Amino acid sequence: MLTKRIIPCLDVKDGRTVKGVNFVNLRDAGDAVELGALYAAQGADELVYLDIAATVEGRSTFIDLVRRVAHTINIPFTVGGGISSIADVSALLHAGADKVSINSSAVRNPDLINELALEFGSQCIVVAIDTRCVETSAGVFEHIVHTHGGRKPTELRTIPWAKEVEERGAGELLLTSMDTDGTKNGFALELTSTISANANIPVIASGGAGNMEHFYDVFTEGKADAGLAASIFHFREIDIPDLKQYLQNKALPMRMTK
């Protein structure tokens, strides 16, 4: 079995790490570079930096921050937010990012996934899927893809979209349940399991982590390859070394620091 990954997510606005519920009512959680360095030292497997205002405000992603992160940490990191072209991705990768994450731009132009995978390789293209379970016009509840930080519903159904982005060349899926995000009541296990079981690429589960058991559940019941969380790490509710030791003790393969 492949090693399971623990990935802190740093939602960034104006160079500061922030956290709220569904990207609103934001609290400051510290300097984005310093916090990333701390997580790297604690044994995080990867980091994700999301410029949460980029798509909403129409700004390009923060190249300067990426350079500073690349010079400071020694683990892989992904950058997302406002990425919509080959030029955007090229600039971020040259600045030091290992992977890029696209969401709204992939929904607007699915061919972008193909173009980026062809240009840079699938291994550095992550497609983020923000999803909510909503009642459709037919009166049934379905998981529907949302954009703009989970604010704007699309006509895409989540499970078929996850398969499509894989077929188009995505190397990884970052699945966020907006229904559970920030609630600390656990990941969306059923949805994560369904997508993971049908995917031939890694699935990162995001949204809802509140305790160590939630990570165990998403790795076993949810079949996720990685677990991503934010506030529980930012505000020291769970320390990464303790979490990894807990998971290893429950027979999950983890990369442990010396």
Short mmCIF file of C-alpha atoms in Angstrom, two decimals:
data_model
loop_
_atom_site.label_atom_id
_atom_site.label_comp_id
_atom_site.label_asym_id
_atom_site.label_seq_id
_atom_site.Cartn_x
_atom_site.Cartn_y
_atom_site.Cartn_z
CA MET A 1 0.00 0.00 0.00
CA LEU A 2 1.28 3.47 -0.89
CA THR A 3 2.14 5.85 1.93
CA LYS A 4 -0.78 8.05 2.95
CA ARG A 5 -0.08 11.78 2.86
CA ILE A 6 -0.91 14.56 5.31
CA ILE A 7 -1.25 17.93 3.58
CA PRO A 8 -1.79 21.22 5.42
CA CYS A 9 -3.66 23.73 3.29
CA LEU A 10 -2.84 27.40 3.61
CA ASP A 11 -5.63 29.63 2.34
CA VAL A 12 -3.87 32.89 1.58
CA LYS A 13 -5.16 36.42 1.26
CA ASP A 14 -2.72 39.35 0.97
CA GLY A 15 0.19 37.10 2.01
CA ARG A 16 -1.42 35.96 5.26
CA THR A 17 -2.85 32.57 6.07
CA VAL A 18 -6.57 32.84 6.81
CA LYS A 19 -9.31 30.39 7.70
CA GLY A 20 -13.08 30.51 7.93
CA VAL A 21 -16.11 28.36 7.16
CA ASN A 22 -16.74 28.07 3.41
CA PHE A 23 -14.17 30.85 2.86
CA VAL A 24 -16.10 33.52 4.82
CA ASN A 25 -15.67 35.04 8.31
CA LEU A 26 -11.92 34.73 7.92
CA ARG A 27 -9.48 34.58 10.84
CA ASP A 28 -5.79 35.38 10.55
CA ALA A 29 -3.60 32.32 11.12
CA GLY A 30 -0.13 33.74 10.54
CA ASP A 31 2.51 34.37 7.91
CA ALA A 32 2.09 31.95 5.00
CA VAL A 33 5.80 31.27 4.50
CA GLU A 34 6.64 30.85 8.19
CA LEU A 35 3.70 28.52 8.73
CA GLY A 36 4.70 26.43 5.72
CA ALA A 37 8.22 26.11 7.07
CA LEU A 38 6.85 24.94 10.42
CA TYR A 39 4.73 22.26 8.79
CA ALA A 40 7.66 21.05 6.70
CA ALA A 41 9.76 20.73 9.85
CA GLN A 42 6.94 18.82 11.58
CA GLY A 43 6.80 16.20 8.85
CA ALA A 44 4.02 17.34 6.52
CA ASP A 45 4.24 15.43 3.26
CA GLU A 46 3.19 18.31 1.04
CA LEU A 47 1.63 21.76 1.26
CA VAL A 48 -1.14 23.44 -0.69
CA TYR A 49 -1.27 27.22 -1.01
CA LEU A 50 -4.58 28.61 -2.26
CA ASP A 51 -5.00 32.28 -3.09
CA ILE A 52 -8.64 32.27 -2.08
CA ALA A 53 -9.45 35.74 -3.41
CA ALA A 54 -7.77 35.35 -6.80
CA THR A 55 -10.70 33.92 -8.74
CA VAL A 56 -13.30 36.06 -6.98
CA GLU A 57 -11.37 39.28 -7.47
CA GLY A 58 -9.91 38.39 -10.85
CA ARG A 59 -6.30 38.62 -9.71
CA SER A 60 -3.45 36.46 -10.88
CA THR A 61 -1.78 34.13 -8.39
CA PHE A 62 0.96 35.43 -6.13
CA ILE A 63 4.29 34.77 -7.79
CA ASP A 64 6.38 36.50 -5.12
CA LEU A 65 4.95 34.32 -2.36
CA VAL A 66 5.68 31.20 -4.39
CA ARG A 67 9.32 32.24 -4.76
CA ARG A 68 9.67 32.80 -1.02
CA VAL A 69 8.05 29.47 -0.21
CA ALA A 70 10.31 27.65 -2.68
CA HIS A 71 13.39 29.17 -1.09
CA THR A 72 12.23 28.29 2.42
CA ILE A 73 10.75 24.78 2.44
CA ASN A 74 12.05 21.42 1.23
CA ILE A 75 8.83 19.51 0.56
CA PRO A 76 6.57 19.61 -2.51
CA PHE A 77 3.92 22.30 -2.66
CA THR A 78 0.95 23.04 -4.87
CA VAL A 79 -0.36 26.51 -5.70
CA GLY A 80 -3.89 27.39 -6.80
CA GLY A 81 -6.11 30.40 -7.34
CA GLY A 82 -6.73 32.43 -10.47
CA ILE A 83 -4.78 30.11 -12.78
CA SER A 84 -6.25 30.15 -16.27
CA SER A 85 -3.50 29.76 -18.87
CA ILE A 86 -0.30 28.02 -19.89
CA ALA A 87 1.52 31.28 -19.12
CA ASP A 88 0.15 31.32 -15.54
CA VAL A 89 1.33 27.76 -14.93
CA SER A 90 4.71 28.36 -16.51
CA ALA A 91 5.31 31.37 -14.27
CA LEU A 92 4.35 29.47 -11.11
CA LEU A 93 6.46 26.41 -11.91
CA HIS A 94 9.44 28.60 -12.78
CA ALA A 95 8.94 30.42 -9.47
CA GLY A 96 9.35 27.09 -7.66
CA ALA A 97 5.93 25.46 -7.31
CA ASP A 98 5.89 21.69 -7.80
CA LYS A 99 2.25 21.49 -8.89
CA VAL A 100 -0.59 23.81 -9.79
CA SER A 101 -4.25 23.44 -8.94
CA ILE A 102 -7.01 24.63 -11.26
CA ASN A 103 -10.73 24.74 -10.61
CA SER A 104 -12.92 27.50 -12.06
CA SER A 105 -10.82 27.77 -15.21
CA ALA A 106 -11.11 24.01 -15.83
CA VAL A 107 -14.90 24.24 -15.57
CA ARG A 108 -15.01 27.19 -17.96
CA ASN A 109 -12.63 25.55 -20.42
CA PRO A 110 -12.15 21.80 -19.89
CA ASP A 111 -9.67 21.69 -22.79
CA LEU A 112 -7.30 23.66 -20.54
CA ILE A 113 -6.67 20.44 -18.59
CA ASN A 114 -5.55 18.67 -21.76
CA GLU A 115 -3.37 21.62 -22.78
CA LEU A 116 -1.64 21.89 -19.41
CA ALA A 117 -1.08 18.13 -19.11
CA LEU A 118 0.44 18.07 -22.59
CA GLU A 119 2.64 21.11 -21.94
CA PHE A 120 3.87 20.35 -18.42
CA GLY A 121 3.00 16.70 -17.70
CA SER A 122 0.10 15.27 -15.74
CA GLN A 123 2.25 14.91 -12.62
CA CYS A 124 2.06 18.64 -11.87
CA ILE A 125 -1.58 19.29 -12.80
CA VAL A 126 -4.08 19.02 -9.94
CA VAL A 127 -7.75 19.63 -10.63
CA ALA A 128 -9.63 20.90 -7.58
CA ILE A 129 -13.30 20.04 -7.34
CA ASP A 130 -15.47 21.98 -4.92
CA THR A 131 -18.78 20.22 -4.49
CA ARG A 132 -22.09 20.62 -2.69
CA CYS A 133 -25.02 18.25 -2.40
CA VAL A 134 -28.01 20.18 -3.75
CA GLU A 135 -31.59 19.47 -4.73
CA THR A 136 -31.98 19.47 -8.49
CA SER A 137 -34.98 20.62 -10.52
CA ALA A 138 -36.04 16.97 -10.64
CA GLY A 139 -36.33 16.96 -6.85
CA VAL A 140 -33.37 14.65 -6.24
CA PHE A 141 -30.20 15.46 -4.33
CA GLU A 142 -26.95 15.30 -6.27
CA HIS A 143 -23.36 16.36 -5.77
CA ILE A 144 -22.85 19.38 -8.00
CA VAL A 145 -19.56 21.09 -8.88
CA HIS A 146 -19.23 24.68 -7.63
CA THR A 147 -16.73 27.37 -8.52
CA HIS A 148 -15.53 30.68 -7.05
CA GLY A 149 -14.68 29.25 -3.65
CA GLY A 150 -17.80 27.11 -3.56
CA ARG A 151 -20.08 30.08 -4.14
CA LYS A 152 -21.27 29.48 -7.69
CA PRO A 153 -23.08 26.30 -8.77
CA THR A 154 -22.43 24.79 -12.19
CA GLU A 155 -24.37 22.27 -14.24
CA LEU A 156 -21.68 19.65 -13.76
CA ARG A 157 -22.31 16.58 -11.64
CA THR A 158 -19.33 15.88 -9.41
CA ILE A 159 -18.74 12.17 -9.98
CA PRO A 160 -18.78 12.27 -13.82
CA TRP A 161 -16.69 15.46 -13.77
CA ALA A 162 -14.04 13.76 -11.63
CA LYS A 163 -13.75 11.00 -14.22
CA GLU A 164 -13.64 13.47 -17.09
CA VAL A 165 -10.79 15.51 -15.65
CA GLU A 166 -8.78 12.33 -15.14
CA GLU A 167 -9.37 11.33 -18.75
CA ARG A 168 -8.28 14.80 -19.86
CA GLY A 169 -4.91 14.38 -18.16
CA ALA A 170 -5.17 15.57 -14.56
CA GLY A 171 -2.58 13.89 -12.36
CA GLU A 172 -4.42 14.33 -9.09
CA LEU A 173 -7.84 15.33 -7.74
CA LEU A 174 -8.35 17.69 -4.81
CA LEU A 175 -11.89 17.00 -3.66
CA THR A 176 -13.45 19.50 -1.25
CA SER A 177 -16.91 19.01 0.18
CA MET A 178 -18.27 22.50 0.77
CA ASP A 179 -20.97 20.90 2.93
CA THR A 180 -18.39 19.74 5.45
CA ASP A 181 -15.67 22.39 4.99
CA GLY A 182 -14.79 24.10 8.25
CA THR A 183 -17.33 22.13 10.27
CA LYS A 184 -14.84 19.70 11.89
CA ASN A 185 -17.47 16.98 11.73
CA GLY A 186 -15.51 14.72 9.40
CA PHE A 187 -14.84 14.32 5.70
CA ALA A 188 -17.53 13.46 3.14
CA LEU A 189 -16.73 9.76 3.27
CA GLU A 190 -19.32 8.32 0.91
CA LEU A 191 -18.55 10.77 -1.89
CA THR A 192 -14.80 10.44 -1.38
CA SER A 193 -15.04 6.67 -1.47
CA THR A 194 -17.09 6.70 -4.67
CA ILE A 195 -14.66 8.99 -6.48
CA SER A 196 -11.56 7.22 -5.14
CA ALA A 197 -12.87 3.81 -6.17
CA ASN A 198 -13.44 5.02 -9.73
CA ALA A 199 -10.21 6.99 -10.08
CA ASN A 200 -6.84 5.80 -11.36
CA ILE A 201 -5.12 8.91 -10.02
CA PRO A 202 -4.59 10.01 -6.40
CA VAL A 203 -7.48 11.68 -4.58
CA ILE A 204 -6.84 14.29 -1.90
CA ALA A 205 -9.77 14.59 0.49
CA SER A 206 -10.54 18.03 1.90
CA GLY A 207 -13.22 19.59 4.04
CA GLY A 208 -14.33 18.64 7.52
CA ALA A 209 -11.34 17.30 9.47
CA GLY A 210 -11.77 17.84 13.17
CA ASN A 211 -9.85 15.07 14.89
CA MET A 212 -7.37 12.28 14.20
CA GLU A 213 -10.06 9.66 13.72
CA HIS A 214 -11.47 11.63 10.79
CA PHE A 215 -8.19 11.10 8.93
CA TYR A 216 -8.24 7.38 9.68
CA ASP A 217 -11.82 7.22 8.38
CA VAL A 218 -11.05 9.03 5.13
CA PHE A 219 -8.02 6.82 4.46
CA THR A 220 -9.89 3.58 5.15
CA GLU A 221 -13.60 4.08 4.50
CA GLY A 222 -13.05 7.00 2.12
CA LYS A 223 -10.16 5.31 0.28
CA ALA A 224 -8.39 8.66 -0.10
CA ASP A 225 -4.69 8.86 -0.89
CA ALA A 226 -4.15 12.06 1.08
CA GLY A 227 -5.94 14.07 3.73
CA LEU A 228 -5.91 17.86 3.63
CA ALA A 229 -6.83 20.21 6.44
CA ALA A 230 -6.27 23.78 7.53
CA SER A 231 -7.53 25.22 10.81
CA ILE A 232 -6.83 22.17 12.96
CA PHE A 233 -3.17 22.54 12.04
CA HIS A 234 -3.05 26.35 12.01
CA PHE A 235 -4.47 26.66 15.52
CA ARG A 236 -2.56 23.66 16.92
CA GLU A 237 -5.63 21.55 17.59
CA ILE A 238 -3.70 18.63 16.09
CA ASP A 239 0.06 18.43 15.67
CA ILE A 240 1.27 16.66 12.55
CA PRO A 241 3.78 14.35 14.34
CA ASP A 242 1.05 13.18 16.71
CA LEU A 243 -1.38 12.60 13.86
CA LYS A 244 1.11 10.55 11.85
CA GLN A 245 2.06 8.47 14.87
CA TYR A 246 -1.64 7.82 15.57
CA LEU A 247 -2.22 6.69 11.99
CA GLN A 248 0.90 4.54 11.93
CA ASN A 249 -0.20 2.89 15.16
CA LYS A 250 -3.44 1.98 13.38
CA ALA A 251 -1.42 0.19 10.67
CA LEU A 252 -1.62 2.89 8.01
CA PRO A 253 1.60 3.43 6.02
CA MET A 254 3.00 6.88 6.81
CA ARG A 255 6.26 8.67 6.03
CA MET A 256 7.70 9.33 9.46
CA THR A 257 10.36 11.91 10.25
CA LYS A 258 13.37 10.90 12.31
#
